[in-house]
């Protein structure tokens, strides 16, 4: 689904990710983990088109998308759930979801809305509420729902569980599992390494913008336990 080769990117003249190689297989969950400041968010923002590529390539379904604008990447099937959720606080739950599907015909919007509400029944009970009034976990569900309204093929999830109550984390991960079973491809950034390794098929560990380790979740988990790494 996504192939990244020798990607170097960052902010203006400052590169913070260096020569990153990453392949996200169709229908898999690929976790990107690493300490604070390792470059996880920068990588996702660059894949989504919010930050420029300095060098290297981002290939989505065999198309080089380095210079494709963000809006076109969304149409190509890339959707980002950003760190901190970035919901529209003065819009209701329903309106936030509708914004996510803005480029689709009304019929699709209603159909997608139904599917998302069955994935997150909590949102169905709160459609008329302002997003600001939701709990952290409900806001995360809304952020995922808004991204799903764009009918993505590849979901980029930045810090799914950060700051959430354990029960909400569990609900979000159940939804993630369901999405994977429905064929979604997911690139997941997580601070909660244990949680990420439990759901991921493959893992990439970033250290100071460089890939330190990569492999199947089973192998990375073994290394973590054996050498007490990536706590
Ligand atoms: N807007 C910016 N301008 C300049 N440097 C930035 C900017 N945003 C982030 N950085 C720097 O880029 C590096 C990588 O940051 P990034 O946010 O990608 O890390 P991260 O792995 O997502 O960390 P965290 O786990 O804290 O979310 C850090 O050194 C950070 O200070
Ligand atoms: Mg981050």
PDB file of C-alpha atoms and ligand atoms in Angstrom:
ATOM      1  CA  UNK A   1       0.000   0.000   0.000  1.00  0.00           C
ATOM      2  CA  UNK A   2       2.718   2.458   1.045  1.00  0.00           C
ATOM      3  CA  UNK A   3       6.411   2.335   0.299  1.00  0.00           C
ATOM      4  CA  UNK A   4       8.784   4.912   1.703  1.00  0.00           C
ATOM      5  CA  UNK A   5      12.361   4.982   0.484  1.00  0.00           C
ATOM      6  CA  UNK A   6      15.174   6.974   2.055  1.00  0.00           C
ATOM      7  CA  UNK A   7      12.807   9.702   3.218  1.00  0.00           C
ATOM      8  CA  UNK A   8      14.456  12.781   4.675  1.00  0.00           C
ATOM      9  CA  UNK A   9      12.127  15.484   5.949  1.00  0.00           C
ATOM     10  CA  UNK A  10      11.632  18.128   8.613  1.00  0.00           C
ATOM     11  CA  UNK A  11      10.992  21.815   9.062  1.00  0.00           C
ATOM     12  CA  UNK A  12      12.504  24.284   6.608  1.00  0.00           C
ATOM     13  CA  UNK A  13      16.281  23.787   6.642  1.00  0.00           C
ATOM     14  CA  UNK A  14      16.048  21.472   9.689  1.00  0.00           C
ATOM     15  CA  UNK A  15      15.782  17.780   8.781  1.00  0.00           C
ATOM     16  CA  UNK A  16      14.598  15.620  11.686  1.00  0.00           C
ATOM     17  CA  UNK A  17      13.924  12.333   9.864  1.00  0.00           C
ATOM     18  CA  UNK A  18      16.822  10.834   7.938  1.00  0.00           C
ATOM     19  CA  UNK A  19      16.695   8.251   5.136  1.00  0.00           C
ATOM     20  CA  UNK A  20      13.696   6.418   6.528  1.00  0.00           C
ATOM     21  CA  UNK A  21      12.684   3.179   4.788  1.00  0.00           C
ATOM     22  CA  UNK A  22       9.228   1.793   5.535  1.00  0.00           C
ATOM     23  CA  UNK A  23       6.827  -0.564   3.793  1.00  0.00           C
ATOM     24  CA  UNK A  24       3.228  -0.762   4.970  1.00  0.00           C
ATOM     25  CA  UNK A  25       1.561  -3.889   3.609  1.00  0.00           C
ATOM     26  CA  UNK A  26      -2.059  -3.749   2.485  1.00  0.00           C
ATOM     27  CA  UNK A  27      -4.449  -4.847   5.243  1.00  0.00           C
ATOM     28  CA  UNK A  28      -1.813  -4.703   7.979  1.00  0.00           C
ATOM     29  CA  UNK A  29      -1.212  -2.615  11.084  1.00  0.00           C
ATOM     30  CA  UNK A  30       2.266  -1.125  11.066  1.00  0.00           C
ATOM     31  CA  UNK A  31       3.399   0.543  14.279  1.00  0.00           C
ATOM     32  CA  UNK A  32       5.881   3.402  14.374  1.00  0.00           C
ATOM     33  CA  UNK A  33       7.297   3.753  17.863  1.00  0.00           C
ATOM     34  CA  UNK A  34      10.068   5.742  19.507  1.00  0.00           C
ATOM     35  CA  UNK A  35      10.842   8.240  22.248  1.00  0.00           C
ATOM     36  CA  UNK A  36       9.577  11.820  22.399  1.00  0.00           C
ATOM     37  CA  UNK A  37      11.036  13.864  19.572  1.00  0.00           C
ATOM     38  CA  UNK A  38      12.097  10.803  17.544  1.00  0.00           C
ATOM     39  CA  UNK A  39      10.266  12.085  14.452  1.00  0.00           C
ATOM     40  CA  UNK A  40       7.069  10.009  14.443  1.00  0.00           C
ATOM     41  CA  UNK A  41       4.667  12.920  13.972  1.00  0.00           C
ATOM     42  CA  UNK A  42       6.979  14.505  11.405  1.00  0.00           C
ATOM     43  CA  UNK A  43       6.887  11.267   9.393  1.00  0.00           C
ATOM     44  CA  UNK A  44       3.079  11.049   9.446  1.00  0.00           C
ATOM     45  CA  UNK A  45       2.688  14.753   8.603  1.00  0.00           C
ATOM     46  CA  UNK A  46       5.000  14.292   5.614  1.00  0.00           C
ATOM     47  CA  UNK A  47       3.109  11.229   4.361  1.00  0.00           C
ATOM     48  CA  UNK A  48      -0.145  13.194   4.645  1.00  0.00           C
ATOM     49  CA  UNK A  49       1.394  16.091   2.708  1.00  0.00           C
ATOM     50  CA  UNK A  50       1.487  18.708   5.467  1.00  0.00           C
ATOM     51  CA  UNK A  51       5.299  18.835   5.394  1.00  0.00           C
ATOM     52  CA  UNK A  52       7.539  18.699   2.310  1.00  0.00           C
ATOM     53  CA  UNK A  53       9.835  15.846   1.323  1.00  0.00           C
ATOM     54  CA  UNK A  54      13.478  16.944   1.317  1.00  0.00           C
ATOM     55  CA  UNK A  55      14.693  13.787  -0.408  1.00  0.00           C
ATOM     56  CA  UNK A  56      13.650  10.195  -0.931  1.00  0.00           C
ATOM     57  CA  UNK A  57      10.264   8.960  -2.074  1.00  0.00           C
ATOM     58  CA  UNK A  58       6.752   8.275  -0.821  1.00  0.00           C
ATOM     59  CA  UNK A  59       4.952   5.782  -3.036  1.00  0.00           C
ATOM     60  CA  UNK A  60       1.271   5.020  -2.544  1.00  0.00           C
ATOM     61  CA  UNK A  61      -0.081   2.108  -4.579  1.00  0.00           C
ATOM     62  CA  UNK A  62       2.792   2.418  -7.076  1.00  0.00           C
ATOM     63  CA  UNK A  63       2.380   6.192  -7.548  1.00  0.00           C
ATOM     64  CA  UNK A  64       5.070   8.612  -6.423  1.00  0.00           C
ATOM     65  CA  UNK A  65       3.215  11.206  -4.341  1.00  0.00           C
ATOM     66  CA  UNK A  66       6.095  13.407  -3.094  1.00  0.00           C
ATOM     67  CA  UNK A  67       4.633  16.508  -4.707  1.00  0.00           C
ATOM     68  CA  UNK A  68       0.939  15.638  -4.588  1.00  0.00           C
ATOM     69  CA  UNK A  69      -0.998  18.215  -2.505  1.00  0.00           C
ATOM     70  CA  UNK A  70      -2.674  17.082   0.749  1.00  0.00           C
ATOM     71  CA  UNK A  71      -6.198  17.309  -0.674  1.00  0.00           C
ATOM     72  CA  UNK A  72      -5.298  14.996  -3.566  1.00  0.00           C
ATOM     73  CA  UNK A  73      -3.642  12.557  -1.129  1.00  0.00           C
ATOM     74  CA  UNK A  74      -6.941  12.386   0.756  1.00  0.00           C
ATOM     75  CA  UNK A  75      -8.670  11.571  -2.541  1.00  0.00           C
ATOM     76  CA  UNK A  76      -6.033   8.911  -3.157  1.00  0.00           C
ATOM     77  CA  UNK A  77      -6.995   7.300   0.144  1.00  0.00           C
ATOM     78  CA  UNK A  78      -4.670   8.712   2.806  1.00  0.00           C
ATOM     79  CA  UNK A  79      -6.329  10.034   5.964  1.00  0.00           C
ATOM     80  CA  UNK A  80      -4.589  11.392   9.051  1.00  0.00           C
ATOM     81  CA  UNK A  81      -5.874  11.322  12.623  1.00  0.00           C
ATOM     82  CA  UNK A  82      -3.541  13.997  14.005  1.00  0.00           C
ATOM     83  CA  UNK A  83      -1.823  14.102  17.372  1.00  0.00           C
ATOM     84  CA  UNK A  84      -4.128  16.033  19.727  1.00  0.00           C
ATOM     85  CA  UNK A  85      -7.147  15.197  17.499  1.00  0.00           C
ATOM     86  CA  UNK A  86      -7.671  18.778  16.213  1.00  0.00           C
ATOM     87  CA  UNK A  87     -11.452  18.591  16.155  1.00  0.00           C
ATOM     88  CA  UNK A  88     -13.600  21.594  15.266  1.00  0.00           C
ATOM     89  CA  UNK A  89     -14.607  22.548  18.802  1.00  0.00           C
ATOM     90  CA  UNK A  90     -17.478  24.838  17.777  1.00  0.00           C
ATOM     91  CA  UNK A  91     -19.077  22.146  15.584  1.00  0.00           C
ATOM     92  CA  UNK A  92     -21.250  19.256  16.720  1.00  0.00           C
ATOM     93  CA  UNK A  93     -20.253  15.615  16.487  1.00  0.00           C
ATOM     94  CA  UNK A  94     -22.383  15.211  13.339  1.00  0.00           C
ATOM     95  CA  UNK A  95     -20.892  18.335  11.733  1.00  0.00           C
ATOM     96  CA  UNK A  96     -17.332  17.196  12.488  1.00  0.00           C
ATOM     97  CA  UNK A  97     -18.096  13.887  10.784  1.00  0.00           C
ATOM     98  CA  UNK A  98     -19.718  15.609   7.807  1.00  0.00           C
ATOM     99  CA  UNK A  99     -16.638  17.809   7.328  1.00  0.00           C
ATOM    100  CA  UNK A 100     -14.553  14.626   7.019  1.00  0.00           C
ATOM    101  CA  UNK A 101     -16.693  13.488   4.090  1.00  0.00           C
ATOM    102  CA  UNK A 102     -16.918  16.853   2.342  1.00  0.00           C
ATOM    103  CA  UNK A 103     -15.632  15.580  -0.994  1.00  0.00           C
ATOM    104  CA  UNK A 104     -18.166  12.739  -1.240  1.00  0.00           C
ATOM    105  CA  UNK A 105     -21.769  12.749  -2.512  1.00  0.00           C
ATOM    106  CA  UNK A 106     -24.499  13.122   0.128  1.00  0.00           C
ATOM    107  CA  UNK A 107     -25.639   9.508  -0.303  1.00  0.00           C
ATOM    108  CA  UNK A 108     -22.141   8.233   0.578  1.00  0.00           C
ATOM    109  CA  UNK A 109     -21.914  10.608   3.537  1.00  0.00           C
ATOM    110  CA  UNK A 110     -25.102   9.168   5.067  1.00  0.00           C
ATOM    111  CA  UNK A 111     -23.991   5.601   4.429  1.00  0.00           C
ATOM    112  CA  UNK A 112     -20.512   6.223   5.898  1.00  0.00           C
ATOM    113  CA  UNK A 113     -22.050   8.017   8.868  1.00  0.00           C
ATOM    114  CA  UNK A 114     -24.124   4.906   9.627  1.00  0.00           C
ATOM    115  CA  UNK A 115     -21.060   2.654   9.470  1.00  0.00           C
ATOM    116  CA  UNK A 116     -19.017   4.926  11.734  1.00  0.00           C
ATOM    117  CA  UNK A 117     -21.819   5.170  14.265  1.00  0.00           C
ATOM    118  CA  UNK A 118     -22.065   1.407  14.413  1.00  0.00           C
ATOM    119  CA  UNK A 119     -18.285   1.253  14.962  1.00  0.00           C
ATOM    120  CA  UNK A 120     -18.535   3.908  17.685  1.00  0.00           C
ATOM    121  CA  UNK A 121     -22.037   3.693  19.228  1.00  0.00           C
ATOM    122  CA  UNK A 122     -21.006   6.317  21.812  1.00  0.00           C
ATOM    123  CA  UNK A 123     -20.950   8.904  19.030  1.00  0.00           C
ATOM    124  CA  UNK A 124     -24.482   7.982  17.939  1.00  0.00           C
ATOM    125  CA  UNK A 125     -25.767   9.063  21.358  1.00  0.00           C
ATOM    126  CA  UNK A 126     -23.939  12.395  21.103  1.00  0.00           C
ATOM    127  CA  UNK A 127     -24.501  13.539  17.514  1.00  0.00           C
ATOM    128  CA  UNK A 128     -25.939  16.922  18.509  1.00  0.00           C
ATOM    129  CA  UNK A 129     -23.318  17.730  21.157  1.00  0.00           C
ATOM    130  CA  UNK A 130     -20.420  20.102  20.521  1.00  0.00           C
ATOM    131  CA  UNK A 131     -17.201  18.111  20.125  1.00  0.00           C
ATOM    132  CA  UNK A 132     -15.675  20.153  22.948  1.00  0.00           C
ATOM    133  CA  UNK A 133     -18.109  18.600  25.426  1.00  0.00           C
ATOM    134  CA  UNK A 134     -16.960  15.013  24.722  1.00  0.00           C
ATOM    135  CA  UNK A 135     -14.564  13.057  26.943  1.00  0.00           C
ATOM    136  CA  UNK A 136     -11.007  12.492  25.678  1.00  0.00           C
ATOM    137  CA  UNK A 137     -11.823   8.966  24.519  1.00  0.00           C
ATOM    138  CA  UNK A 138     -14.972  10.086  22.712  1.00  0.00           C
ATOM    139  CA  UNK A 139     -13.001  12.868  21.031  1.00  0.00           C
ATOM    140  CA  UNK A 140     -10.466  10.302  19.818  1.00  0.00           C
ATOM    141  CA  UNK A 141     -13.312   8.185  18.420  1.00  0.00           C
ATOM    142  CA  UNK A 142     -14.685  11.282  16.680  1.00  0.00           C
ATOM    143  CA  UNK A 143     -11.262  12.099  15.220  1.00  0.00           C
ATOM    144  CA  UNK A 144     -11.015   8.552  13.840  1.00  0.00           C
ATOM    145  CA  UNK A 145     -14.607   8.743  12.588  1.00  0.00           C
ATOM    146  CA  UNK A 146     -13.925  12.046  10.825  1.00  0.00           C
ATOM    147  CA  UNK A 147     -10.921  10.500   9.061  1.00  0.00           C
ATOM    148  CA  UNK A 148     -12.995   7.444   8.068  1.00  0.00           C
ATOM    149  CA  UNK A 149     -15.617   9.687   6.460  1.00  0.00           C
ATOM    150  CA  UNK A 150     -13.065  10.331   3.688  1.00  0.00           C
ATOM    151  CA  UNK A 151     -13.227   6.581   2.827  1.00  0.00           C
ATOM    152  CA  UNK A 152      -9.477   6.060   3.250  1.00  0.00           C
ATOM    153  CA  UNK A 153      -7.447   3.039   2.234  1.00  0.00           C
ATOM    154  CA  UNK A 154      -4.612   4.017   4.557  1.00  0.00           C
ATOM    155  CA  UNK A 155      -5.272   5.442   8.009  1.00  0.00           C
ATOM    156  CA  UNK A 156      -2.439   7.344   9.706  1.00  0.00           C
ATOM    157  CA  UNK A 157      -3.074   7.383  13.453  1.00  0.00           C
ATOM    158  CA  UNK A 158      -0.928   9.624  15.658  1.00  0.00           C
ATOM    159  CA  UNK A 159      -0.951   8.718  19.378  1.00  0.00           C
ATOM    160  CA  UNK A 160      -4.156   6.740  19.598  1.00  0.00           C
ATOM    161  CA  UNK A 161      -4.113   6.151  23.357  1.00  0.00           C
ATOM    162  CA  UNK A 162      -2.343   9.250  24.672  1.00  0.00           C
ATOM    163  CA  UNK A 163      -4.105  10.665  27.745  1.00  0.00           C
ATOM    164  CA  UNK A 164      -7.074   8.287  27.591  1.00  0.00           C
ATOM    165  CA  UNK A 165      -8.624   6.247  30.389  1.00  0.00           C
ATOM    166  CA  UNK A 166      -7.809   2.511  30.130  1.00  0.00           C
ATOM    167  CA  UNK A 167     -11.416   1.649  29.239  1.00  0.00           C
ATOM    168  CA  UNK A 168     -11.412   4.138  26.373  1.00  0.00           C
ATOM    169  CA  UNK A 169      -8.052   2.850  25.149  1.00  0.00           C
ATOM    170  CA  UNK A 170      -9.556  -0.619  25.073  1.00  0.00           C
ATOM    171  CA  UNK A 171     -12.619   0.574  23.118  1.00  0.00           C
ATOM    172  CA  UNK A 172     -10.426   2.381  20.588  1.00  0.00           C
ATOM    173  CA  UNK A 173      -8.287  -0.717  20.092  1.00  0.00           C
ATOM    174  CA  UNK A 174     -11.358  -2.916  19.632  1.00  0.00           C
ATOM    175  CA  UNK A 175     -12.445  -0.519  16.873  1.00  0.00           C
ATOM    176  CA  UNK A 176      -8.968  -0.690  15.332  1.00  0.00           C
ATOM    177  CA  UNK A 177      -9.159  -4.461  15.261  1.00  0.00           C
ATOM    178  CA  UNK A 178     -12.555  -4.276  13.590  1.00  0.00           C
ATOM    179  CA  UNK A 179     -11.205  -1.846  10.973  1.00  0.00           C
ATOM    180  CA  UNK A 180      -8.336  -4.198  10.224  1.00  0.00           C
ATOM    181  CA  UNK A 181     -10.742  -7.107   9.858  1.00  0.00           C
ATOM    182  CA  UNK A 182     -12.669  -4.995   7.341  1.00  0.00           C
ATOM    183  CA  UNK A 183      -9.451  -4.627   5.296  1.00  0.00           C
ATOM    184  CA  UNK A 184      -8.155  -1.238   6.410  1.00  0.00           C
ATOM    185  CA  UNK A 185      -4.404  -0.548   6.301  1.00  0.00           C
ATOM    186  CA  UNK A 186      -3.138   1.333   9.343  1.00  0.00           C
ATOM    187  CA  UNK A 187       0.094   3.141  10.205  1.00  0.00           C
ATOM    188  CA  UNK A 188      -0.053   3.624  13.955  1.00  0.00           C
ATOM    189  CA  UNK A 189       2.092   5.910  16.094  1.00  0.00           C
ATOM    190  CA  UNK A 190       1.956   5.004  19.769  1.00  0.00           C
ATOM    191  CA  UNK A 191       3.665   6.008  23.021  1.00  0.00           C
ATOM    192  CA  UNK A 192       2.177   2.894  24.566  1.00  0.00           C
ATOM    193  CA  UNK A 193       4.696   0.420  23.132  1.00  0.00           C
ATOM    194  CA  UNK A 194       3.147  -2.632  24.739  1.00  0.00           C
ATOM    195  CA  UNK A 195      -0.280  -1.809  23.317  1.00  0.00           C
ATOM    196  CA  UNK A 196       1.182  -1.123  19.861  1.00  0.00           C
ATOM    197  CA  UNK A 197       3.120  -4.381  19.806  1.00  0.00           C
ATOM    198  CA  UNK A 198       0.008  -6.290  20.827  1.00  0.00           C
ATOM    199  CA  UNK A 199      -1.942  -5.205  17.729  1.00  0.00           C
ATOM    200  CA  UNK A 200       0.724  -4.551  15.114  1.00  0.00           C
ATOM    201  CA  UNK A 201       1.869  -6.932  12.404  1.00  0.00           C
ATOM    202  CA  UNK A 202       5.084  -5.016  11.791  1.00  0.00           C
ATOM    203  CA  UNK A 203       7.006  -2.408  13.737  1.00  0.00           C
ATOM    204  CA  UNK A 204       9.511   0.321  13.033  1.00  0.00           C
ATOM    205  CA  UNK A 205      11.458   1.880  15.919  1.00  0.00           C
ATOM    206  CA  UNK A 206      12.701   5.433  15.360  1.00  0.00           C
ATOM    207  CA  UNK A 207      15.587   6.912  17.316  1.00  0.00           C
ATOM    208  CA  UNK A 208      16.517  10.551  16.659  1.00  0.00           C
ATOM    209  CA  UNK A 209      14.948  10.409  13.205  1.00  0.00           C
ATOM    210  CA  UNK A 210      16.694   7.205  12.167  1.00  0.00           C
ATOM    211  CA  UNK A 211      15.249   3.690  11.931  1.00  0.00           C
ATOM    212  CA  UNK A 212      16.944   1.821  14.772  1.00  0.00           C
ATOM    213  CA  UNK A 213      14.975  -1.412  14.481  1.00  0.00           C
ATOM    214  CA  UNK A 214      12.326  -2.804  12.192  1.00  0.00           C
ATOM    215  CA  UNK A 215      10.678  -6.178  11.825  1.00  0.00           C
ATOM    216  CA  UNK A 216       7.626  -8.183  12.727  1.00  0.00           C
ATOM    217  CA  UNK A 217       5.912  -7.340  16.017  1.00  0.00           C
ATOM    218  CA  UNK A 218       6.885 -10.780  17.327  1.00  0.00           C
ATOM    219  CA  UNK A 219      10.589 -10.145  16.755  1.00  0.00           C
ATOM    220  CA  UNK A 220      10.534  -6.569  18.048  1.00  0.00           C
ATOM    221  CA  UNK A 221       8.648  -7.758  21.143  1.00  0.00           C
ATOM    222  CA  UNK A 222      11.265 -10.451  21.724  1.00  0.00           C
ATOM    223  CA  UNK A 223      14.070  -7.864  21.456  1.00  0.00           C
ATOM    224  CA  UNK A 224      12.171  -5.536  23.805  1.00  0.00           C
ATOM    225  CA  UNK A 225      11.872  -8.214  26.478  1.00  0.00           C
ATOM    226  CA  UNK A 226      15.334  -9.702  26.005  1.00  0.00           C
ATOM    227  CA  UNK A 227      17.253  -6.417  26.074  1.00  0.00           C
ATOM    228  CA  UNK A 228      14.764  -4.229  27.980  1.00  0.00           C
ATOM    229  CA  UNK A 229      14.564  -1.804  25.044  1.00  0.00           C
ATOM    230  CA  UNK A 230      11.785   0.580  23.900  1.00  0.00           C
ATOM    231  CA  UNK A 231      10.098   0.663  27.302  1.00  0.00           C
TER     232      UNK A 231
HETATM  233  N1  LIG B   1       7.262  22.954  13.920  1.00  0.00           N
HETATM  234  C1  LIG B   1       8.502  22.521  14.203  1.00  0.00           C
HETATM  235  N2  LIG B   1       9.582  23.267  13.897  1.00  0.00           N
HETATM  236  C2  LIG B   1      10.844  22.840  14.159  1.00  0.00           C
HETATM  237  N3  LIG B   1      11.125  21.660  14.746  1.00  0.00           N
HETATM  238  C3  LIG B   1      10.091  20.881  15.083  1.00  0.00           C
HETATM  239  C4  LIG B   1       8.723  21.249  14.831  1.00  0.00           C
HETATM  240  N4  LIG B   1       7.910  20.263  15.286  1.00  0.00           N
HETATM  241  C5  LIG B   1       8.733  19.318  15.789  1.00  0.00           C
HETATM  242  N5  LIG B   1      10.019  19.682  15.669  1.00  0.00           N
HETATM  243  C6  LIG B   1      11.193  18.901  16.089  1.00  0.00           C
HETATM  244  O1  LIG B   1      11.290  17.738  15.293  1.00  0.00           O
HETATM  245  C7  LIG B   1      11.734  16.629  16.064  1.00  0.00           C
HETATM  246  C8  LIG B   1      10.753  15.482  15.898  1.00  0.00           C
HETATM  247  O2  LIG B   1       9.480  15.887  16.420  1.00  0.00           O
HETATM  248  P1  LIG B   1       8.186  14.986  16.288  1.00  0.00           P
HETATM  249  O3  LIG B   1       7.051  15.827  16.759  1.00  0.00           O
HETATM  250  O4  LIG B   1       8.119  14.432  14.922  1.00  0.00           O
HETATM  251  O5  LIG B   1       8.511  13.834  17.322  1.00  0.00           O
HETATM  252  P2  LIG B   1       7.589  12.667  17.863  1.00  0.00           P
HETATM  253  O6  LIG B   1       8.352  11.398  17.689  1.00  0.00           O
HETATM  254  O7  LIG B   1       6.241  12.740  17.261  1.00  0.00           O
HETATM  255  O8  LIG B   1       7.527  13.014  19.422  1.00  0.00           O
HETATM  256  P3  LIG B   1       6.325  12.868  20.500  1.00  0.00           P
HETATM  257  O9  LIG B   1       6.398  11.448  20.985  1.00  0.00           O
HETATM  258  O10 LIG B   1       6.720  13.836  21.586  1.00  0.00           O
HETATM  259  O11 LIG B   1       5.032  13.208  19.848  1.00  0.00           O
HETATM  260  C9  LIG B   1      11.866  17.140  17.497  1.00  0.00           C
HETATM  261  O12 LIG B   1      13.211  17.418  17.745  1.00  0.00           O
HETATM  262  C10 LIG B   1      11.043  18.406  17.510  1.00  0.00           C
HETATM  263  O13 LIG B   1      11.545  19.328  18.430  1.00  0.00           O
HETATM  264 MG1  LIG B   2       4.368  13.092  18.018  1.00  0.00          MG
END
